[in-house]
């Protein structure tokens, strides 16, 4: 059972902003919502003060104020039952006896992330003999405090949809297009302009901006898709934010098992998904917390069936697994500790028509994701609470020839041109039918076997790994019945590694610079051959730093809701850059020549010198302020008007900001900056 209260005390804007500036921690997406409303007398219509309203199954509760209003914050996403009770004292000089006038339950009240669920309650102020009155809540057709374009998909709808995973759910929404490899375009933006959060924590690769984390379909509590007008708590987003909330354990032990397969009928695509979960209280009959663990194994013989293919495509399979756990532990009646982790791994083949007769050398990919987090929620007093979080996230991708994959030396080919024997697939030194013995080739002491009937290999090799450690502090206070102040700060330190060999067929030439074997390698965080991690030097792992802070006021006035906030973003790529892009290899030489009035051609500049520390300087940190305002005004039961204004910025994919300095020198000597 959660021991959280969400009444909030007065917190001045100045105090909240001071907390924002002085606390070094990480802002993440919201994970809870709010329930509010008014309690009135069913006979007179007058507001009732002092009525108790609580969320059943938790310690979240409050009393109505003098105007009958109640607010409960920090309510977990999902379906809840609230209970309202009016208690009075019987006038008796000798004995004071509490008398229950009336109790009412409102069930199936839906709470969504970052939104207010309103429900007014009518109680009888006269003693009644009847028991608890039960009311089934209905979700309003429009959510009045939604100031942005948002679509919410709840657990029940998720179970009814013919989808598997949150990306498929998002792909069904207006303005979203799903591409090959589960990549999503939102409102015409690039893949990397979409932010992905699971239980409030980012699941994005900062190098590429994409997310490859897989979540068990039965683990999804809610998927919220925001496609514009982001509040101040969201940064580095241009087109969309996907906020996934997973299920938590309950008060009763429960388990699920699901198996999906198409192997029991004729036209099988070998589609298989198996998942299971177990959840419940940490101690039977106790009140110390809850847990949930779940796992999924998936295998698809053809991961993306084509409507124009006659059947399953070859070399287009995928397989993977996901493990997830979440622990909610009540440390005290005011403090709750949450621990969680998500681990997913996938490997998949990539069908290409150009490799139709050579599938064993078409590309193969592996993705690995690990996410660990800890969050403390502390109720300072009935009107103020804060959350303090820390997390670690790592994502890794490797792509290469399906046969040789990570063995970079196996790609070497002394021959350079295919043997045009009618197929154009084989090198001249290969034996097409595997019948004629061919001697091994030895170059620089390294043996390259004949490989018999092996055809052309995949053309490049990629290995990238990104991780970050982050910290977060968020504080929420209901300083006034009409003002909810939210503030927070964010810090992340990344570790980035990337190895990209454009021409691995040349590795037989060796590692000597200028020979071509490993010249066409863009790498940092790995050595030249990609088999050892490298932390030091210009081509060591990159460590960009990000910091963000925000403050936001949710103001409600006569049916109008205004979300107004200010956000600060800081990015330090923490690396060396070229001093002069017009003369990258020798800026001082160029300046001297220009001072003498001597002509220097671009080609002469490029070949003037090798890249050294004198050609570089420290990069500059970027700081940006972003005002945000959103307005929502319900016009009728079925209609709401909302508008927003803000300054929104997209952080560039960090792989476009970093480069191997050896590779940069090589590219500059070829007369170009980019590839």
CSV table of N, CA and C in Angstrom, one decimal, residues 116-225:
chain,number,residue,atom,x,y,z
A,116,UNK,N,-5.6,16.5,-14.5
A,116,UNK,CA,-6.5,16.6,-13.4
A,116,UNK,C,-7.8,15.9,-13.7
A,117,UNK,N,-8.2,14.9,-12.8
A,117,UNK,CA,-9.4,14.2,-13.0
A,117,UNK,C,-10.4,14.8,-12.0
A,118,UNK,N,-11.4,15.5,-12.5
A,118,UNK,CA,-12.4,16.2,-11.7
A,118,UNK,C,-13.6,15.3,-11.4
A,119,UNK,N,-14.1,15.3,-10.2
A,119,UNK,CA,-15.3,14.6,-9.9
A,119,UNK,C,-16.0,15.3,-8.6
A,120,UNK,N,-17.1,15.9,-8.9
A,120,UNK,CA,-17.9,16.5,-7.8
A,120,UNK,C,-18.7,15.4,-7.0
A,121,UNK,N,-18.9,15.6,-5.7
A,121,UNK,CA,-19.5,14.6,-4.9
A,121,UNK,C,-20.7,15.3,-4.1
A,122,UNK,N,-21.8,14.6,-4.0
A,122,UNK,CA,-22.9,15.0,-3.2
A,122,UNK,C,-23.2,14.1,-2.1
A,123,UNK,N,-23.2,14.7,-0.8
A,123,UNK,CA,-23.4,13.9,0.4
A,123,UNK,C,-24.6,14.4,1.1
A,124,UNK,N,-25.2,13.5,1.8
A,124,UNK,CA,-26.4,13.9,2.6
A,124,UNK,C,-25.9,14.4,4.0
A,125,UNK,N,-26.4,15.6,4.4
A,125,UNK,CA,-26.0,16.1,5.7
A,125,UNK,C,-26.8,15.7,6.8
A,126,UNK,N,-27.8,14.8,6.5
A,126,UNK,CA,-28.7,14.2,7.5
A,126,UNK,C,-28.3,12.7,7.8
A,127,UNK,N,-28.4,12.3,9.0
A,127,UNK,CA,-28.1,10.9,9.3
A,127,UNK,C,-29.0,9.9,8.4
A,128,UNK,N,-28.4,8.9,7.9
A,128,UNK,CA,-29.1,7.9,7.1
A,128,UNK,C,-28.8,6.5,7.6
A,129,UNK,N,-29.7,5.6,7.3
A,129,UNK,CA,-29.6,4.2,7.8
A,129,UNK,C,-28.9,3.3,6.7
A,130,UNK,N,-29.0,3.8,5.5
A,130,UNK,CA,-28.4,2.9,4.4
A,130,UNK,C,-26.9,2.8,4.5
A,131,UNK,N,-26.4,1.8,3.8
A,131,UNK,CA,-24.9,1.6,3.8
A,131,UNK,C,-24.3,2.5,2.7
A,132,UNK,N,-23.1,2.1,2.3
A,132,UNK,CA,-22.3,2.9,1.4
A,132,UNK,C,-23.0,2.9,0.0
A,133,UNK,N,-23.1,4.1,-0.5
A,133,UNK,CA,-23.6,4.3,-1.9
A,133,UNK,C,-22.5,4.2,-2.9
A,134,UNK,N,-22.7,3.4,-3.9
A,134,UNK,CA,-21.6,3.2,-4.9
A,134,UNK,C,-22.0,3.9,-6.2
A,135,UNK,N,-21.1,4.7,-6.8
A,135,UNK,CA,-21.3,5.4,-8.1
A,135,UNK,C,-20.2,5.0,-9.0
A,136,UNK,N,-20.5,4.6,-10.2
A,136,UNK,CA,-19.5,4.3,-11.3
A,136,UNK,C,-19.2,5.5,-12.1
A,137,UNK,N,-17.9,5.9,-12.0
A,137,UNK,CA,-17.6,7.2,-12.7
A,137,UNK,C,-17.5,7.0,-14.2
A,138,UNK,N,-17.8,8.0,-14.9
A,138,UNK,CA,-17.6,8.0,-16.4
A,138,UNK,C,-16.6,9.1,-16.8
A,139,UNK,N,-15.7,8.7,-17.6
A,139,UNK,CA,-14.7,9.7,-18.0
A,139,UNK,C,-15.3,10.7,-18.9
A,140,UNK,N,-15.1,12.0,-18.7
A,140,UNK,CA,-15.7,13.1,-19.5
A,140,UNK,C,-15.2,13.0,-20.9
A,141,UNK,N,-16.0,13.4,-21.9
A,141,UNK,CA,-15.6,13.3,-23.3
A,141,UNK,C,-14.4,14.2,-23.6
A,142,UNK,N,-14.3,15.3,-22.9
A,142,UNK,CA,-13.1,16.2,-23.1
A,142,UNK,C,-12.5,16.4,-21.7
A,143,UNK,N,-11.2,16.5,-21.7
A,143,UNK,CA,-10.4,16.8,-20.5
A,143,UNK,C,-10.1,18.3,-20.5
A,144,UNK,N,-10.6,18.9,-19.5
A,144,UNK,CA,-10.6,20.4,-19.6
A,144,UNK,C,-9.3,21.0,-19.3
A,145,UNK,N,-8.4,20.3,-18.6
A,145,UNK,CA,-7.1,20.9,-18.3
A,145,UNK,C,-6.0,20.5,-19.3
A,146,UNK,N,-6.4,19.9,-20.3
A,146,UNK,CA,-5.4,19.5,-21.4
A,146,UNK,C,-5.2,20.7,-22.3
A,147,UNK,N,-4.0,21.3,-22.2
A,147,UNK,CA,-3.7,22.5,-23.0
A,147,UNK,C,-2.9,22.2,-24.2
A,148,UNK,N,-2.6,20.9,-24.5
A,148,UNK,CA,-1.9,20.5,-25.6
A,148,UNK,C,-2.6,19.4,-26.4
A,149,UNK,N,-2.2,19.1,-27.6
A,149,UNK,CA,-2.7,18.0,-28.4
A,149,UNK,C,-2.3,16.7,-27.8
A,150,UNK,N,-3.2,15.9,-27.2
A,150,UNK,CA,-2.8,14.7,-26.4
A,150,UNK,C,-3.8,13.6,-26.7
A,151,UNK,N,-3.3,12.4,-26.8
A,151,UNK,CA,-4.1,11.2,-26.9
A,151,UNK,C,-3.7,10.3,-25.8
A,152,UNK,N,-4.7,9.8,-25.1
A,152,UNK,CA,-4.4,8.8,-24.0
A,152,UNK,C,-5.0,7.5,-24.3
A,153,UNK,N,-4.2,6.4,-24.2
A,153,UNK,CA,-4.7,5.1,-24.4
A,153,UNK,C,-4.5,4.3,-23.1
A,154,UNK,N,-5.6,3.9,-22.5
A,154,UNK,CA,-5.6,3.2,-21.2
A,154,UNK,C,-5.5,1.7,-21.4
A,155,UNK,N,-5.4,1.1,-20.2
A,155,UNK,CA,-5.1,-0.3,-20.1
A,155,UNK,C,-6.2,-1.2,-20.9
A,156,UNK,N,-7.5,-0.8,-20.6
A,156,UNK,CA,-8.5,-1.6,-21.2
A,156,UNK,C,-8.5,-1.5,-22.8
A,157,UNK,N,-8.2,-0.3,-23.3
A,157,UNK,CA,-8.2,-0.1,-24.7
A,157,UNK,C,-7.0,-0.8,-25.3
A,158,UNK,N,-5.8,-0.8,-24.5
A,158,UNK,CA,-4.6,-1.5,-25.0
A,158,UNK,C,-4.9,-2.9,-25.2
A,159,UNK,N,-5.6,-3.6,-24.3
A,159,UNK,CA,-5.9,-5.0,-24.4
A,159,UNK,C,-6.8,-5.3,-25.6
A,160,UNK,N,-7.6,-4.4,-26.0
A,160,UNK,CA,-8.6,-4.6,-27.1
A,160,UNK,C,-7.9,-4.3,-28.4
A,161,UNK,N,-6.8,-3.6,-28.5
A,161,UNK,CA,-6.2,-3.2,-29.8
A,161,UNK,C,-5.5,-4.4,-30.4
A,162,UNK,N,-5.5,-4.5,-31.7
A,162,UNK,CA,-4.7,-5.6,-32.4
A,162,UNK,C,-3.2,-5.1,-32.5
A,163,UNK,N,-2.6,-4.8,-31.4
A,163,UNK,CA,-1.2,-4.3,-31.5
A,163,UNK,C,-0.4,-5.0,-30.5
A,164,UNK,N,1.0,-4.9,-30.6
A,164,UNK,CA,1.9,-5.5,-29.7
A,164,UNK,C,3.0,-4.5,-29.4
A,165,UNK,N,3.0,-3.9,-28.2
A,165,UNK,CA,4.0,-2.9,-27.9
A,165,UNK,C,3.5,-1.5,-28.0
A,166,UNK,N,4.1,-0.6,-27.3
A,166,UNK,CA,3.6,0.8,-27.3
A,166,UNK,C,3.9,1.5,-28.6
A,167,UNK,N,4.9,1.1,-29.4
A,167,UNK,CA,5.1,1.8,-30.7
A,167,UNK,C,3.9,1.5,-31.6
A,168,UNK,N,3.4,0.3,-31.6
A,168,UNK,CA,2.3,0.0,-32.5
A,168,UNK,C,1.1,0.8,-32.1
A,169,UNK,N,0.9,1.0,-30.8
A,169,UNK,CA,-0.2,1.8,-30.3
A,169,UNK,C,-0.1,3.3,-30.7
A,170,UNK,N,1.1,3.8,-30.6
A,170,UNK,CA,1.4,5.2,-31.0
A,170,UNK,C,1.2,5.4,-32.5
A,171,UNK,N,1.6,4.3,-33.3
A,171,UNK,CA,1.5,4.4,-34.7
A,171,UNK,C,0.0,4.5,-35.2
A,172,UNK,N,-1.0,4.2,-34.4
A,172,UNK,CA,-2.4,4.3,-34.8
A,172,UNK,C,-2.9,5.7,-34.6
A,173,UNK,N,-2.2,6.5,-33.9
A,173,UNK,CA,-2.7,7.9,-33.6
A,173,UNK,C,-2.6,8.8,-34.8
A,174,UNK,N,-3.5,9.8,-34.9
A,174,UNK,CA,-3.4,10.8,-36.0
A,174,UNK,C,-2.1,11.5,-35.9
A,175,UNK,N,-1.5,11.7,-37.1
A,175,UNK,CA,-0.3,12.5,-37.3
A,175,UNK,C,1.0,11.7,-37.1
A,176,UNK,N,0.8,10.3,-36.9
A,176,UNK,CA,2.0,9.5,-36.6
A,176,UNK,C,2.1,8.5,-37.8
A,177,UNK,N,3.4,8.3,-38.2
A,177,UNK,CA,3.7,7.3,-39.3
A,177,UNK,C,4.8,6.4,-38.7
A,178,UNK,N,4.6,5.1,-38.9
A,178,UNK,CA,5.6,4.1,-38.5
A,178,UNK,C,6.4,3.6,-39.7
A,179,UNK,N,7.7,3.7,-39.5
A,179,UNK,CA,8.6,3.3,-40.6
A,179,UNK,C,9.2,1.9,-40.3
A,180,UNK,N,10.0,1.4,-41.2
A,180,UNK,CA,10.7,0.1,-41.0
A,180,UNK,C,11.5,0.2,-39.8
A,181,UNK,N,11.6,-0.8,-39.0
A,181,UNK,CA,12.4,-0.9,-37.8
A,181,UNK,C,11.7,-0.2,-36.6
A,182,UNK,N,10.4,0.0,-36.7
A,182,UNK,CA,9.6,0.6,-35.6
A,182,UNK,C,10.0,2.0,-35.3
A,183,UNK,N,10.5,2.7,-36.3
A,183,UNK,CA,10.8,4.1,-36.2
A,183,UNK,C,9.5,5.0,-36.4
A,184,UNK,N,9.4,6.0,-35.6
A,184,UNK,CA,8.1,6.8,-35.7
A,184,UNK,C,8.4,8.2,-36.1
A,185,UNK,N,7.6,8.7,-37.0
A,185,UNK,CA,7.5,10.1,-37.4
A,185,UNK,C,6.3,10.7,-36.8
A,186,UNK,N,6.4,11.8,-36.1
A,186,UNK,CA,5.2,12.5,-35.5
A,186,UNK,C,5.1,13.9,-36.1
A,187,UNK,N,4.0,14.2,-36.7
A,187,UNK,CA,3.7,15.5,-37.3
A,187,UNK,C,4.8,15.8,-38.3
A,188,UNK,N,5.3,14.9,-39.0
A,188,UNK,CA,6.2,15.1,-40.1
A,188,UNK,C,7.7,15.4,-39.6
A,189,UNK,N,7.9,15.2,-38.3
A,189,UNK,CA,9.2,15.4,-37.8
A,189,UNK,C,10.1,14.2,-38.0
A,190,UNK,N,11.4,14.4,-37.7
A,190,UNK,CA,12.4,13.3,-37.8
A,190,UNK,C,12.2,12.3,-36.7
A,191,UNK,N,12.8,11.1,-36.9
A,191,UNK,CA,12.7,10.1,-35.9
A,191,UNK,C,13.2,10.6,-34.5
A,192,UNK,N,14.3,11.3,-34.6
A,192,UNK,CA,14.9,11.8,-33.3
A,192,UNK,C,14.2,12.9,-32.6
A,193,UNK,N,13.1,13.4,-33.2
A,193,UNK,CA,12.4,14.6,-32.6
A,193,UNK,C,11.3,14.1,-31.7
A,194,UNK,N,11.3,12.8,-31.4
A,194,UNK,CA,10.2,12.3,-30.5
A,194,UNK,C,10.9,11.8,-29.3
A,195,UNK,N,10.4,12.2,-28.1
A,195,UNK,CA,11.0,11.8,-26.8
A,195,UNK,C,10.2,10.6,-26.3
A,196,UNK,N,10.9,9.7,-25.7
A,196,UNK,CA,10.4,8.4,-25.1
A,196,UNK,C,10.7,8.4,-23.6
A,197,UNK,N,9.6,8.2,-22.9
A,197,UNK,CA,9.7,8.0,-21.4
A,197,UNK,C,9.0,6.8,-21.0
A,198,UNK,N,9.6,6.0,-20.1
A,198,UNK,CA,9.0,4.9,-19.5
A,198,UNK,C,9.1,5.1,-18.0
A,199,UNK,N,7.9,5.2,-17.3
A,199,UNK,CA,7.8,5.4,-15.9
A,199,UNK,C,8.6,6.7,-15.5
A,200,UNK,N,8.6,7.7,-16.4
A,200,UNK,CA,9.1,9.0,-16.2
A,200,UNK,C,10.6,9.1,-16.6
A,201,UNK,N,11.3,8.1,-17.0
A,201,UNK,CA,12.7,8.2,-17.3
A,201,UNK,C,12.9,8.0,-18.8
A,202,UNK,N,13.8,8.8,-19.3
A,202,UNK,CA,14.1,8.8,-20.8
A,202,UNK,C,14.7,7.5,-21.2
A,203,UNK,N,14.2,7.0,-22.4
A,203,UNK,CA,14.7,5.7,-23.0
A,203,UNK,C,15.4,6.0,-24.3
A,204,UNK,N,15.9,7.2,-24.5
A,204,UNK,CA,16.4,7.6,-25.8
A,204,UNK,C,17.9,7.5,-25.9
A,205,UNK,N,18.3,7.1,-27.0
A,205,UNK,CA,19.8,7.1,-27.3
A,205,UNK,C,20.2,8.5,-27.7
A,206,UNK,N,21.0,9.2,-26.9
A,206,UNK,CA,21.4,10.5,-27.3
A,206,UNK,C,22.2,10.6,-28.6
A,207,UNK,N,22.9,9.5,-29.0
A,207,UNK,CA,23.6,9.6,-30.2
A,207,UNK,C,22.7,9.7,-31.4
A,208,UNK,N,21.6,8.9,-31.4
A,208,UNK,CA,20.7,8.9,-32.6
A,208,UNK,C,19.4,9.5,-32.4
A,209,UNK,N,19.0,9.6,-31.1
A,209,UNK,CA,17.7,10.1,-30.8
A,209,UNK,C,16.5,9.1,-30.8
A,210,UNK,N,16.8,7.9,-31.2
A,210,UNK,CA,15.8,6.8,-31.2
A,210,UNK,C,15.8,6.0,-30.0
A,211,UNK,N,14.7,5.2,-29.8
A,211,UNK,CA,14.6,4.3,-28.7
A,211,UNK,C,14.3,2.9,-29.2
A,212,UNK,N,15.0,1.9,-28.6
A,212,UNK,CA,14.8,0.5,-29.0
A,212,UNK,C,14.3,-0.3,-27.8
A,213,UNK,N,13.9,0.3,-26.7
A,213,UNK,CA,13.4,-0.4,-25.5
A,213,UNK,C,12.1,-1.1,-25.9
A,214,UNK,N,11.9,-2.4,-25.6
A,214,UNK,CA,10.7,-3.1,-25.8
A,214,UNK,C,10.0,-3.4,-24.4
A,215,UNK,N,8.7,-3.2,-24.4
A,215,UNK,CA,7.9,-3.4,-23.2
A,215,UNK,C,6.8,-4.4,-23.5
A,216,UNK,N,6.7,-5.3,-22.5
A,216,UNK,CA,5.6,-6.3,-22.6
A,216,UNK,C,4.3,-5.6,-22.7
A,217,UNK,N,3.5,-6.1,-23.6
A,217,UNK,CA,2.2,-5.4,-23.9
A,217,UNK,C,1.3,-5.5,-22.6
A,218,UNK,N,1.3,-6.5,-21.9
A,218,UNK,CA,0.5,-6.7,-20.7
A,218,UNK,C,1.0,-5.9,-19.5
A,219,UNK,N,2.2,-5.3,-19.7
A,219,UNK,CA,2.8,-4.4,-18.6
A,219,UNK,C,2.3,-3.0,-18.7
A,220,UNK,N,1.6,-2.6,-19.8
A,220,UNK,CA,1.3,-1.2,-20.1
A,220,UNK,C,0.0,-0.8,-19.3
A,221,UNK,N,0.2,0.2,-18.5
A,221,UNK,CA,-1.0,0.8,-17.8
A,221,UNK,C,-1.6,1.9,-18.6
A,222,UNK,N,-0.8,2.7,-19.2
A,222,UNK,CA,-1.3,3.8,-20.0
A,222,UNK,C,-0.2,4.3,-21.0
A,223,UNK,N,-0.6,4.7,-22.1
A,223,UNK,CA,0.3,5.4,-23.1
A,223,UNK,C,-0.2,6.7,-23.5
A,224,UNK,N,0.5,7.8,-23.1
A,224,UNK,CA,0.1,9.1,-23.4
A,224,UNK,C,0.9,9.7,-24.5
A,225,UNK,N,0.3,10.2,-25.6
A,225,UNK,CA,1.0,10.8,-26.7
A,225,UNK,C,0.7,12.2,-26.8
